Amino acid sequence: MNQTLEGHSGAVQVIAWNDHHQKLTTSDQHGLIIVWMLYKGSWYEEMINNRNKSVVRGMKWNAEGGKICIVYEDGAVIVGSVDGNRLWGKELKGVNLSCVEWSPDGRTILFGTTKKEIHVYDAAGNFCSKMNLQCLENVTEVVKLVGITWYNGAEGYAEQECPCLAVCFDVGRMQIMKAESDDGPVLIDTGMQVMCIRWNHTGTVLAVAGSQIFPASGDSSKEWNVVQFYSPFGEHLRSLKVPGKQLHMCAWEGSSLRISLAVDSFIYFANVRPDYKWGYCSNTVVFAYTKPGRVEHVVVFWDVKSNDRIVKYVKHVMLIASCGDHCVIVSKTDDASGQSILILFNSIGTPMDTKYIDLEPVHVALSHTHVVAVSRTAIYTWQFKSPKKLTALEMIHGAGKRGKESREKVFHVDDVPSGAGDAGQLDFRRAQASTRDMICCACISDRVLVVGRESGTLQVHFSFACFGNETRGQLPA
């Protein structure tokens, strides 16, 4: 449908959408608030309100869509119900408000002020505390709060106790917290001039929109509109440059497969390809997803020929890779050891073997004989043996009696292993040393291991079971 909503006499400045009740709330530069409802295919004014004292700086419906909180620039706060009743109001003395956010359970309200503070109140309007903004340490210049966004958990969480509350300032300083009282937030300096931040619908990707200065030819530089994408744990996922003079706002599509960007007088749409956790082995699709109310990931083994499905529950799934008749799932341990778990499955979901490693893999690859897991600085390989290839004697005495020395190896990406002198050594301490050129990707065949580094260097290991015959090449810029 295409309908012009007439009712405001000034520029519309704040918009809030109620997904549960399909209602639109708008406010203009004069402080007029209109709630619009859809009736028989057309939009009509359902309610109108105007304090005639100040302008609205923020409006937010709670996760269930039953309450709306409206904050005015002069410190006034109004909380009302979806049917138009005023539940309570409050005047915050000496405070100029800029934005508002509900907690997922609707028990807490966060008020952002123009003095780089965030005040925490309960749902009845009682003051609780001020948020500890560690991201502003050592910041002396005047800053502006540009966003408070709290993922509501409707689609489950990527991990147990996953950070879901993001706070960002215009100078690019941001922190992501587990809750409003989290004393150990994820701190990020985006290096941007930020305009807005938005979670996707699963709380796995945070979009940060604004502008950033990039080096150009010679000693010159150029400012670009850019959207940076982060994980809840602060890992930078992607950057997207956008043409135009000024990027003002961004918003996700409901399924998070597209993002819209308001630039000047235009709206740009960008397709988003999520990093799904999945693989295909022996006519079986293996995929993992989160489910509301469950701590574990749901891992499904779906035989596409027989249409049989086998469901497993695995905590902290990080990566999945597959090849031939097997797949490997990488997860994290529950304890504070920092170890990762590599679990080898067959196509019907039966665990074949498990390894614990002192690395945090960012990529995993699988061949018919090897599992390769790489962190940012190290490469780990595990040579496994398929039950189909076991001899009768090995079946009786147990597979894999060759010893750990010949089956697992680990080395730092800057080392040049010969394959002869380092057999049997699993020195994870050396593997955790830093490097100037991080690993960004890896892939394998049955004979070759290829590791890509951020500088464009490709390391190719032939007969990689012993890490011999290494070749390095540089990709063109």
Short mmCIF file of N, CA and C in Angstrom, two decimals, residues 195-196 209-211 225-227 242 244-250 261-264:
data_model
loop_
_atom_site.label_atom_id
_atom_site.label_comp_id
_atom_site.label_asym_id
_atom_site.label_seq_id
_atom_site.Cartn_x
_atom_site.Cartn_y
_atom_site.Cartn_z
N MET A 195 26.43 7.71 13.98
CA MET A 195 25.09 8.30 13.93
C MET A 195 24.05 7.42 14.62
N CYS A 196 24.15 6.10 14.45
CA CYS A 196 23.16 5.22 15.10
C CYS A 196 23.71 3.80 15.17
N ALA A 209 26.49 2.65 12.29
CA ALA A 209 26.46 3.48 11.08
C ALA A 209 26.97 4.88 11.37
N GLY A 210 27.75 5.42 10.42
CA GLY A 210 28.28 6.77 10.57
C GLY A 210 29.26 7.07 9.46
N SER A 211 30.35 7.73 9.81
CA SER A 211 31.37 8.09 8.83
C SER A 211 32.75 7.81 9.41
N ASN A 225 31.01 7.48 4.20
CA ASN A 225 29.95 6.87 4.99
C ASN A 225 30.25 5.39 5.10
N VAL A 226 30.09 4.85 6.29
CA VAL A 226 30.44 3.45 6.50
C VAL A 226 29.53 2.82 7.54
N VAL A 227 29.28 1.52 7.38
CA VAL A 227 28.57 0.72 8.39
C VAL A 227 29.51 -0.39 8.83
N VAL A 242 29.48 3.33 1.97
CA VAL A 242 28.22 3.75 1.35
C VAL A 242 28.44 5.11 0.69
N GLY A 244 27.47 8.92 -0.95
CA GLY A 244 26.63 10.00 -0.46
C GLY A 244 27.36 10.92 0.48
N LYS A 245 26.69 12.02 0.87
CA LYS A 245 27.31 13.02 1.74
C LYS A 245 27.17 12.68 3.21
N GLN A 246 25.98 12.27 3.65
CA GLN A 246 25.75 12.07 5.08
C GLN A 246 24.83 10.88 5.31
N LEU A 247 25.32 9.87 6.05
CA LEU A 247 24.49 8.73 6.46
C LEU A 247 23.83 9.09 7.78
N HIS A 248 22.50 9.06 7.82
CA HIS A 248 21.77 9.52 9.00
C HIS A 248 21.26 8.37 9.88
N MET A 249 20.83 7.26 9.26
CA MET A 249 20.13 6.23 10.03
C MET A 249 20.25 4.90 9.33
N CYS A 250 20.12 3.81 10.09
CA CYS A 250 20.06 2.47 9.51
C CYS A 250 18.98 1.67 10.21
N LEU A 261 19.58 1.99 4.63
CA LEU A 261 20.44 3.08 5.07
C LEU A 261 19.90 4.39 4.52
N ALA A 262 19.62 5.34 5.42
CA ALA A 262 19.13 6.66 5.02
C ALA A 262 20.34 7.57 4.77
N VAL A 263 20.58 7.91 3.49
CA VAL A 263 21.71 8.74 3.09
C VAL A 263 21.18 9.93 2.29
N ASP A 264 21.42 11.14 2.82
CA ASP A 264 20.91 12.36 2.17
C ASP A 264 19.40 12.21 1.98
#
